[in-house]
Amino acid sequence: MKYVDEFRDGGLARRIADRIAAEVDPARRYHFMEFCGGHTHAIARYGVAELLPPGVRMIHGPGCPVCVLPIGRIDQAIGLALERGAIVCTYGDTMRVPASQGLSLTKAKARGGDIRMIHSATDALRIARAEPQREVVFFAIGFETTTPPTALAIRQAAQEDLANFSVLCCHVLTPSAITHILESVAAHERGAVPIDGFIGPAHVSIVIGSQPYEPFARDYRKPVVIAGFEPLDVMQAILMLVRQVNEGRFEVENEFTRAVTRAGNRAAQAVIDEVFEIRDAFEWRGLGEVARSALKIRAGFGTFDAERRFDLSYRPVPDHKQCECGAILRGVKRPTDCKLFGTVCTPENPMGSCMVSSEGACAAHYSYGRFRDIPVVVP
Ligand code: SF4
């Protein structure tokens, strides 16, 4: 583990922190959004925010896959299990996201739904092969990182002519969400937070490359630094963003050169493009309907599309009235701004999606106790 240890070296972190403190302009404030939940988790886990000078504020973005999943989509998956008798397979965190009527997939399972936690898309294929008399639906969520395995599973099902397998596709797209956030800022929408630059996602960028972020630098004049998930990656990315802001540059820089290229993983992109096409619009928790921000299964693979197979229609459902997940996912509020944080809502009893996954802002703040020792800085 020597390699990882090097990226967690406290002495080096303090030296980068000193450099950031030396280079920030005390007369201005810096607002940087870490889009990805993995970075939110790293910032909370390693106390990165405490190492930053008061003028640098990190804003949590909507890049946690289960956090942005709207209630209406979870209701669809629950309905398939409870009302249509399907075996619904999904990843672990998705099981606990609150849905309508006090349910979640875990609670629906307790009511008799055949809902199974899986570790990969191929697990769902295995279940479909083993139970040919049952309908097996893979509830597929996530950003570009988890999309290629879903595409491969659908292609494999087509090759095997697996008649009882389908996918409820809720894969979403990172660049569309960043565009939506930037458009909100540009339009001075109520509640839109000022953003001086982005820390670009790590795993997503391995798949899509750094090129899709170039319009954000060129058209919106916002610097982007793609960073790995280790604390020194994040610290270095913040230093690179501070330098871009100070020098009036708007560029896409890549701190995560050990894994990310400009072009990304072309083989993964090809299989995504073969199986999926872009939806006209998709509801995100917190962001609402976002144009061209998610994928659907192409007509050529339509027999594996659970929405077509079960003739599903979509019904949007509002969040719990007191849950601030929507505002937190837009970067407008912090977890501690929610009245339910740490009292009614905890990781053991999540009331909203941001408290479910370790990548969720509320869960990250709660798990590492950062809310106890950081004064909330008002922008
Ligand atoms: S603490 Fe719970 S209820 Fe409040 S915003 Fe976070 S997830 Fe929602």
Short mmCIF file of C-alpha atoms and ligand atoms in Angstrom, two decimals:
data_model
loop_
_atom_site.label_atom_id
_atom_site.label_comp_id
_atom_site.label_asym_id
_atom_site.label_seq_id
_atom_site.Cartn_x
_atom_site.Cartn_y
_atom_site.Cartn_z
CA MET A 1 0.00 0.00 0.00
CA LYS A 2 3.01 2.30 -0.21
CA TYR A 3 1.61 3.91 -3.37
CA VAL A 4 -1.61 5.02 -1.68
CA ASP A 5 0.24 6.13 1.46
CA GLU A 6 2.25 8.57 -0.60
CA PHE A 7 -0.97 10.30 -1.65
CA ARG A 8 -2.01 10.59 2.02
CA ASP A 9 1.21 12.08 3.38
CA GLY A 10 0.25 14.61 6.06
CA GLY A 11 3.51 16.54 5.80
CA LEU A 12 3.09 17.01 2.08
CA ALA A 13 -0.55 18.01 2.58
CA ARG A 14 0.52 20.74 5.00
CA ARG A 15 3.10 21.99 2.50
CA ILE A 16 0.48 22.25 -0.24
CA ALA A 17 -1.85 23.96 2.25
CA ASP A 18 0.89 26.50 3.02
CA ARG A 19 1.32 27.12 -0.72
CA ILE A 20 -2.43 27.64 -1.16
CA ALA A 21 -2.47 30.04 1.79
CA ALA A 22 0.50 31.94 0.35
CA GLU A 23 -1.03 32.24 -3.11
CA VAL A 24 -4.67 33.15 -2.36
CA ASP A 25 -5.53 36.79 -2.71
CA PRO A 26 -6.77 37.86 0.75
CA ALA A 27 -9.01 40.46 -0.89
CA ARG A 28 -11.15 37.89 -2.69
CA ARG A 29 -13.07 34.70 -2.07
CA TYR A 30 -12.72 31.49 -4.07
CA HIS A 31 -15.72 29.20 -4.58
CA PHE A 32 -14.84 25.81 -6.01
CA MET A 33 -17.32 23.00 -6.62
CA GLU A 34 -16.19 19.41 -6.31
CA PHE A 35 -18.72 17.80 -8.62
CA CYS A 36 -18.11 14.23 -7.56
CA GLY A 37 -19.28 12.55 -4.37
CA GLY A 38 -15.97 10.70 -4.16
CA HIS A 39 -14.22 14.04 -3.71
CA THR A 40 -16.85 15.15 -1.17
CA HIS A 41 -16.09 11.99 0.78
CA ALA A 42 -12.31 12.56 0.56
CA ILE A 43 -12.67 16.19 1.69
CA ALA A 44 -14.70 15.13 4.74
CA ARG A 45 -12.64 12.04 5.55
CA TYR A 46 -9.23 13.70 5.43
CA GLY A 47 -10.21 17.11 6.79
CA VAL A 48 -9.21 18.93 3.60
CA ALA A 49 -11.54 21.87 4.34
CA GLU A 50 -9.74 22.52 7.65
CA LEU A 51 -6.45 22.88 5.79
CA LEU A 52 -7.78 25.63 3.51
CA PRO A 53 -7.61 29.36 4.23
CA PRO A 54 -10.93 31.04 5.12
CA GLY A 55 -11.25 32.61 1.67
CA VAL A 56 -11.45 29.24 -0.10
CA ARG A 57 -14.84 27.56 0.07
CA MET A 58 -15.56 24.09 -1.29
CA ILE A 59 -19.12 23.58 -2.56
CA HIS A 60 -20.45 20.05 -2.78
CA GLY A 61 -21.85 19.18 -6.21
CA PRO A 62 -24.46 16.70 -7.42
CA GLY A 63 -22.04 13.91 -8.32
CA CYS A 64 -23.22 11.22 -5.92
CA PRO A 65 -25.09 8.60 -7.99
CA VAL A 66 -27.75 7.60 -5.49
CA CYS A 67 -28.21 11.15 -4.19
CA VAL A 68 -29.47 12.45 -7.54
CA LEU A 69 -31.83 9.53 -8.13
CA PRO A 70 -35.37 10.97 -7.89
CA ILE A 71 -38.01 9.26 -5.79
CA GLY A 72 -40.15 8.55 -8.87
CA ARG A 73 -37.49 6.22 -10.31
CA ILE A 74 -37.15 4.27 -7.05
CA ASP A 75 -40.93 3.97 -6.96
CA GLN A 76 -40.80 2.43 -10.44
CA ALA A 77 -38.32 -0.21 -9.26
CA ILE A 78 -40.38 -0.96 -6.13
CA GLY A 79 -43.51 -1.25 -8.27
CA LEU A 80 -41.81 -3.80 -10.53
CA ALA A 81 -41.01 -5.96 -7.50
CA LEU A 82 -44.23 -5.57 -5.49
CA GLU A 83 -46.84 -5.25 -8.24
CA ARG A 84 -45.33 -7.01 -11.25
CA GLY A 85 -43.57 -9.85 -9.44
CA ALA A 86 -40.18 -9.18 -11.00
CA ILE A 87 -36.84 -9.90 -9.37
CA VAL A 88 -35.26 -6.44 -9.05
CA CYS A 89 -31.46 -6.35 -8.76
CA THR A 90 -29.47 -3.26 -7.85
CA TYR A 91 -26.33 -1.96 -6.16
CA GLY A 92 -26.14 -1.76 -2.37
CA ASP A 93 -26.57 1.96 -1.69
CA THR A 94 -29.64 2.16 -3.91
CA MET A 95 -31.44 -0.25 -1.58
CA ARG A 96 -31.73 2.30 1.24
CA VAL A 97 -32.73 5.47 -0.63
CA PRO A 98 -36.08 6.70 0.72
CA ALA A 99 -38.97 6.41 -1.73
CA SER A 100 -42.72 7.15 -1.54
CA GLN A 101 -45.00 6.00 1.30
CA GLY A 102 -42.12 5.47 3.73
CA LEU A 103 -40.69 2.75 1.52
CA SER A 104 -37.23 2.03 0.18
CA LEU A 105 -36.11 -1.00 -1.79
CA THR A 106 -34.94 -2.56 1.49
CA LYS A 107 -38.36 -1.99 3.10
CA ALA A 108 -40.12 -3.24 -0.02
CA LYS A 109 -38.02 -6.39 0.25
CA ALA A 110 -39.23 -6.78 3.85
CA ARG A 111 -42.79 -6.58 2.47
CA GLY A 112 -42.12 -9.54 0.24
CA GLY A 113 -40.61 -7.98 -2.87
CA ASP A 114 -37.89 -10.12 -4.45
CA ILE A 115 -35.22 -7.42 -4.42
CA ARG A 116 -31.60 -8.48 -4.48
CA MET A 117 -28.42 -6.56 -3.86
CA ILE A 118 -25.78 -7.27 -6.48
CA HIS A 119 -22.16 -6.26 -6.93
CA SER A 120 -22.04 -6.10 -10.73
CA ALA A 121 -24.30 -6.09 -13.77
CA THR A 122 -23.17 -9.63 -14.58
CA ASP A 123 -24.70 -10.79 -11.25
CA ALA A 124 -28.09 -9.76 -12.65
CA LEU A 125 -27.41 -11.76 -15.83
CA ARG A 126 -26.50 -14.77 -13.71
CA ILE A 127 -29.78 -14.53 -11.79
CA ALA A 128 -31.73 -14.25 -15.07
CA ARG A 129 -30.05 -17.38 -16.44
CA ALA A 130 -30.71 -19.26 -13.18
CA GLU A 131 -34.41 -18.31 -13.02
CA PRO A 132 -35.70 -18.36 -16.61
CA GLN A 133 -39.33 -18.49 -15.46
CA ARG A 134 -39.04 -15.14 -13.66
CA GLU A 135 -38.65 -11.59 -15.02
CA VAL A 136 -35.31 -10.16 -13.82
CA VAL A 137 -34.85 -6.38 -13.91
CA PHE A 138 -31.50 -4.70 -13.31
CA PHE A 139 -32.15 -1.25 -11.77
CA ALA A 140 -29.10 0.47 -13.29
CA ILE A 141 -27.98 3.77 -11.80
CA GLY A 142 -24.88 5.91 -11.85
CA PHE A 143 -22.74 8.19 -13.96
CA GLU A 144 -20.51 7.32 -16.88
CA THR A 145 -18.41 5.11 -14.57
CA THR A 146 -21.07 2.43 -14.12
CA THR A 147 -22.60 2.74 -17.58
CA PRO A 148 -20.16 0.53 -19.57
CA PRO A 149 -20.86 -2.60 -17.45
CA THR A 150 -24.60 -2.08 -17.97
CA ALA A 151 -24.06 -1.74 -21.71
CA LEU A 152 -21.99 -4.92 -21.77
CA ALA A 153 -24.68 -6.79 -19.80
CA ILE A 154 -27.36 -5.73 -22.29
CA ARG A 155 -25.17 -6.72 -25.23
CA GLN A 156 -24.46 -10.07 -23.58
CA ALA A 157 -28.18 -10.63 -22.95
CA ALA A 158 -28.84 -9.92 -26.63
CA GLN A 159 -26.17 -12.40 -27.71
CA GLU A 160 -27.67 -15.07 -25.44
CA ASP A 161 -31.24 -14.12 -26.37
CA LEU A 162 -31.99 -13.93 -22.64
CA ALA A 163 -35.73 -13.37 -22.80
CA ASN A 164 -36.40 -12.68 -19.10
CA PHE A 165 -33.75 -9.98 -18.57
CA SER A 166 -34.29 -6.21 -18.77
CA VAL A 167 -32.78 -3.00 -17.45
CA LEU A 168 -34.47 -0.02 -15.79
CA CYS A 169 -31.93 2.49 -17.07
CA CYS A 170 -31.25 5.53 -14.87
CA HIS A 171 -27.72 6.30 -16.02
CA VAL A 172 -26.97 10.03 -15.99
CA LEU A 173 -24.39 12.25 -17.66
CA THR A 174 -21.86 14.46 -15.89
CA PRO A 175 -21.27 17.21 -18.49
CA SER A 176 -25.01 17.90 -18.81
CA ALA A 177 -25.32 18.42 -15.06
CA ILE A 178 -22.34 20.80 -15.00
CA THR A 179 -23.88 22.73 -17.92
CA HIS A 180 -27.16 22.95 -16.00
CA ILE A 181 -25.38 24.31 -12.92
CA LEU A 182 -23.42 26.85 -14.99
CA GLU A 183 -26.56 27.97 -16.82
CA SER A 184 -28.26 28.54 -13.45
CA VAL A 185 -25.30 30.65 -12.32
CA ALA A 186 -25.17 32.56 -15.63
CA ALA A 187 -28.91 33.30 -15.44
CA HIS A 188 -28.50 34.50 -11.81
CA GLU A 189 -31.25 32.10 -10.84
CA ARG A 190 -32.49 32.46 -7.29
CA GLY A 191 -30.29 30.32 -5.04
CA ALA A 192 -27.55 29.79 -7.65
CA VAL A 193 -24.15 29.85 -5.96
CA PRO A 194 -21.15 31.66 -7.42
CA ILE A 195 -18.60 29.16 -8.75
CA ASP A 196 -15.04 30.08 -9.70
CA GLY A 197 -13.99 26.63 -10.86
CA PHE A 198 -14.60 22.90 -10.70
CA ILE A 199 -12.71 19.90 -9.46
CA GLY A 200 -13.53 17.44 -12.24
CA PRO A 201 -14.48 13.85 -11.38
CA ALA A 202 -11.88 11.09 -11.25
CA HIS A 203 -13.54 7.84 -12.32
CA VAL A 204 -15.99 9.48 -14.72
CA SER A 205 -13.09 11.24 -16.46
CA ILE A 206 -11.26 7.95 -16.94
CA VAL A 207 -14.19 6.94 -19.16
CA ILE A 208 -15.08 10.22 -20.91
CA GLY A 209 -11.63 11.87 -20.86
CA SER A 210 -10.91 15.53 -20.21
CA GLN A 211 -12.19 16.79 -23.57
CA PRO A 212 -15.91 17.08 -22.60
CA TYR A 213 -15.00 19.70 -19.97
CA GLU A 214 -13.37 22.02 -22.51
CA PRO A 215 -16.62 23.94 -23.29
CA PHE A 216 -16.88 24.89 -19.60
CA ALA A 217 -13.49 26.58 -19.76
CA ARG A 218 -14.03 28.06 -23.24
CA ASP A 219 -17.69 29.13 -23.16
CA TYR A 220 -18.31 29.74 -19.46
CA ARG A 221 -14.77 30.88 -18.55
CA LYS A 222 -14.57 28.43 -15.65
CA PRO A 223 -11.38 26.53 -14.86
CA VAL A 224 -11.65 22.77 -14.41
CA VAL A 225 -9.00 20.60 -12.76
CA ILE A 226 -9.58 16.85 -12.95
CA ALA A 227 -8.31 15.24 -9.75
CA GLY A 228 -7.82 11.80 -8.23
CA PHE A 229 -9.56 10.77 -5.00
CA GLU A 230 -6.64 10.88 -2.60
CA PRO A 231 -6.26 13.89 -0.28
CA LEU A 232 -3.09 15.14 -1.96
CA ASP A 233 -4.84 14.94 -5.34
CA VAL A 234 -7.60 17.18 -4.02
CA MET A 235 -5.19 19.62 -2.36
CA GLN A 236 -3.09 19.87 -5.51
CA ALA A 237 -6.22 20.45 -7.62
CA ILE A 238 -7.31 23.28 -5.33
CA LEU A 239 -3.86 24.87 -5.67
CA MET A 240 -4.10 24.56 -9.48
CA LEU A 241 -7.55 26.19 -9.42
CA VAL A 242 -6.33 29.06 -7.22
CA ARG A 243 -3.49 29.66 -9.67
CA GLN A 244 -5.85 29.69 -12.67
CA VAL A 245 -8.17 32.16 -10.95
CA ASN A 246 -5.28 34.41 -9.90
CA GLU A 247 -3.82 34.40 -13.41
CA GLY A 248 -7.19 34.88 -15.12
CA ARG A 249 -6.90 31.57 -16.97
CA PHE A 250 -9.84 29.30 -17.86
CA GLU A 251 -8.40 25.93 -18.79
CA VAL A 252 -9.00 22.24 -18.32
CA GLU A 253 -6.05 20.87 -16.40
CA ASN A 254 -5.49 17.27 -15.47
CA GLU A 255 -4.03 16.51 -12.05
CA PHE A 256 -5.04 12.83 -12.42
CA THR A 257 -2.66 12.08 -15.28
CA ARG A 258 -1.97 8.61 -13.91
CA ALA A 259 -5.44 7.53 -15.07
CA VAL A 260 -7.11 10.20 -17.24
CA THR A 261 -6.33 11.13 -20.85
CA ARG A 262 -7.91 13.75 -23.08
CA ALA A 263 -9.75 11.14 -25.14
CA GLY A 264 -10.75 8.81 -22.31
CA ASN A 265 -11.52 5.12 -22.71
CA ARG A 266 -12.65 4.79 -26.33
CA ALA A 267 -13.65 1.12 -25.98
CA ALA A 268 -15.97 2.00 -23.08
CA GLN A 269 -17.38 4.97 -25.01
CA ALA A 270 -18.03 2.74 -28.03
CA VAL A 271 -20.04 0.16 -26.10
CA ILE A 272 -22.05 2.93 -24.39
CA ASP A 273 -22.81 4.45 -27.79
CA GLU A 274 -23.77 1.09 -29.26
CA VAL A 275 -26.37 0.32 -26.59
CA PHE A 276 -27.60 3.72 -25.36
CA GLU A 277 -28.81 7.02 -26.73
CA ILE A 278 -29.47 10.33 -25.01
CA ARG A 279 -32.86 10.99 -23.42
CA ASP A 280 -34.53 14.32 -24.18
CA ALA A 281 -34.83 15.07 -20.46
CA PHE A 282 -34.46 13.33 -17.10
CA GLU A 283 -35.41 14.36 -13.59
CA TRP A 284 -32.52 14.75 -11.15
CA ARG A 285 -33.13 15.07 -7.44
CA GLY A 286 -32.30 18.67 -6.59
CA LEU A 287 -31.84 19.87 -10.15
CA GLY A 288 -35.27 18.99 -11.54
CA GLU A 289 -35.66 18.13 -15.23
CA VAL A 290 -32.32 18.47 -17.00
CA ALA A 291 -32.25 18.39 -20.79
CA ARG A 292 -30.19 15.65 -22.49
CA SER A 293 -28.77 14.56 -19.15
CA ALA A 294 -29.37 10.81 -19.10
CA LEU A 295 -29.32 7.72 -21.29
CA LYS A 296 -31.99 5.37 -22.57
CA ILE A 297 -31.66 2.03 -24.28
CA ARG A 298 -31.60 2.17 -28.08
CA ALA A 299 -34.55 0.70 -29.98
CA GLY A 300 -32.31 -2.07 -31.33
CA PHE A 301 -31.98 -3.37 -27.76
CA GLY A 302 -35.56 -2.36 -26.86
CA THR A 303 -36.55 -5.84 -25.73
CA PHE A 304 -34.18 -5.37 -22.78
CA ASP A 305 -35.65 -1.99 -21.82
CA ALA A 306 -37.78 -2.43 -18.67
CA GLU A 307 -39.64 0.83 -19.35
CA ARG A 308 -40.88 -0.59 -22.68
CA ARG A 309 -41.32 -4.16 -21.53
CA PHE A 310 -43.50 -3.19 -18.55
CA ASP A 311 -44.99 -0.10 -20.22
CA LEU A 312 -43.82 2.11 -17.35
CA SER A 313 -44.78 5.75 -17.10
CA TYR A 314 -42.89 8.23 -14.94
CA ARG A 315 -44.47 10.18 -12.06
CA PRO A 316 -42.34 12.82 -10.32
CA VAL A 317 -42.63 12.79 -6.52
CA PRO A 318 -41.55 15.66 -4.22
CA ASP A 319 -38.95 15.07 -1.51
CA HIS A 320 -39.70 14.98 2.23
CA LYS A 321 -40.75 18.55 3.09
CA GLN A 322 -37.94 19.16 5.59
CA CYS A 323 -35.20 17.40 3.64
CA GLU A 324 -32.75 19.88 2.11
CA CYS A 325 -31.11 17.38 -0.27
CA GLY A 326 -32.22 19.39 -3.30
CA ALA A 327 -30.54 22.58 -2.06
CA ILE A 328 -27.45 20.63 -0.95
CA LEU A 329 -27.12 18.99 -4.37
CA ARG A 330 -27.25 22.43 -5.99
CA GLY A 331 -24.54 23.66 -3.60
CA VAL A 332 -26.93 26.22 -2.11
CA LYS A 333 -27.02 24.73 1.41
CA ARG A 334 -24.78 22.63 3.61
CA PRO A 335 -25.81 19.48 5.47
CA THR A 336 -25.81 21.34 8.78
CA ASP A 337 -28.44 23.73 7.39
CA CYS A 338 -30.97 20.87 7.50
CA LYS A 339 -33.02 20.67 10.70
CA LEU A 340 -33.07 16.88 10.48
CA PHE A 341 -29.29 16.46 10.17
CA GLY A 342 -27.86 14.19 12.84
CA THR A 343 -31.13 14.06 14.79
CA VAL A 344 -33.97 12.47 12.86
CA CYS A 345 -31.73 11.78 9.86
CA THR A 346 -28.60 9.67 10.31
CA PRO A 347 -26.86 7.07 8.10
CA GLU A 348 -28.73 4.35 10.06
CA ASN A 349 -32.07 6.09 9.43
CA PRO A 350 -31.72 8.24 6.29
CA MET A 351 -34.59 10.60 5.54
CA GLY A 352 -33.05 11.82 2.30
CA SER A 353 -30.74 10.45 -0.36
CA CYS A 354 -27.69 12.52 0.72
CA MET A 355 -27.49 10.54 3.98
CA VAL A 356 -27.43 7.12 2.31
CA SER A 357 -24.19 6.69 0.43
CA SER A 358 -20.74 7.46 1.82
CA GLU A 359 -20.44 9.79 -1.18
CA GLY A 360 -23.48 11.80 -0.08
CA ALA A 361 -22.66 15.17 1.48
CA CYS A 362 -24.79 14.57 4.59
CA ALA A 363 -23.38 11.09 5.23
CA ALA A 364 -19.81 12.30 4.69
CA HIS A 365 -20.25 15.21 7.11
CA TYR A 366 -21.97 13.03 9.68
CA SER A 367 -19.59 10.06 9.46
CA TYR A 368 -16.45 12.11 9.96
CA GLY A 369 -17.91 14.57 12.46
CA ARG A 370 -16.73 17.59 10.50
CA PHE A 371 -19.85 19.52 11.45
CA ARG A 372 -18.67 19.59 15.08
CA ASP A 373 -15.53 21.62 14.54
CA ILE A 374 -15.92 23.75 11.43
CA PRO A 375 -17.73 27.07 11.72
CA VAL A 376 -20.18 27.39 8.82
CA VAL A 377 -18.84 30.11 6.54
CA VAL A 378 -21.52 32.25 4.95
CA PRO A 379 -20.58 33.14 1.33
S1 SF4 B 1 -29.73 15.55 6.74
FE1 SF4 B 1 -31.11 14.03 5.85
S2 SF4 B 1 -33.05 15.06 5.59
FE2 SF4 B 1 -31.47 16.64 5.86
S3 SF4 B 1 -30.79 17.15 3.79
FE3 SF4 B 1 -29.45 15.55 4.51
S4 SF4 B 1 -30.39 13.67 3.77
FE4 SF4 B 1 -31.98 15.26 3.62
#
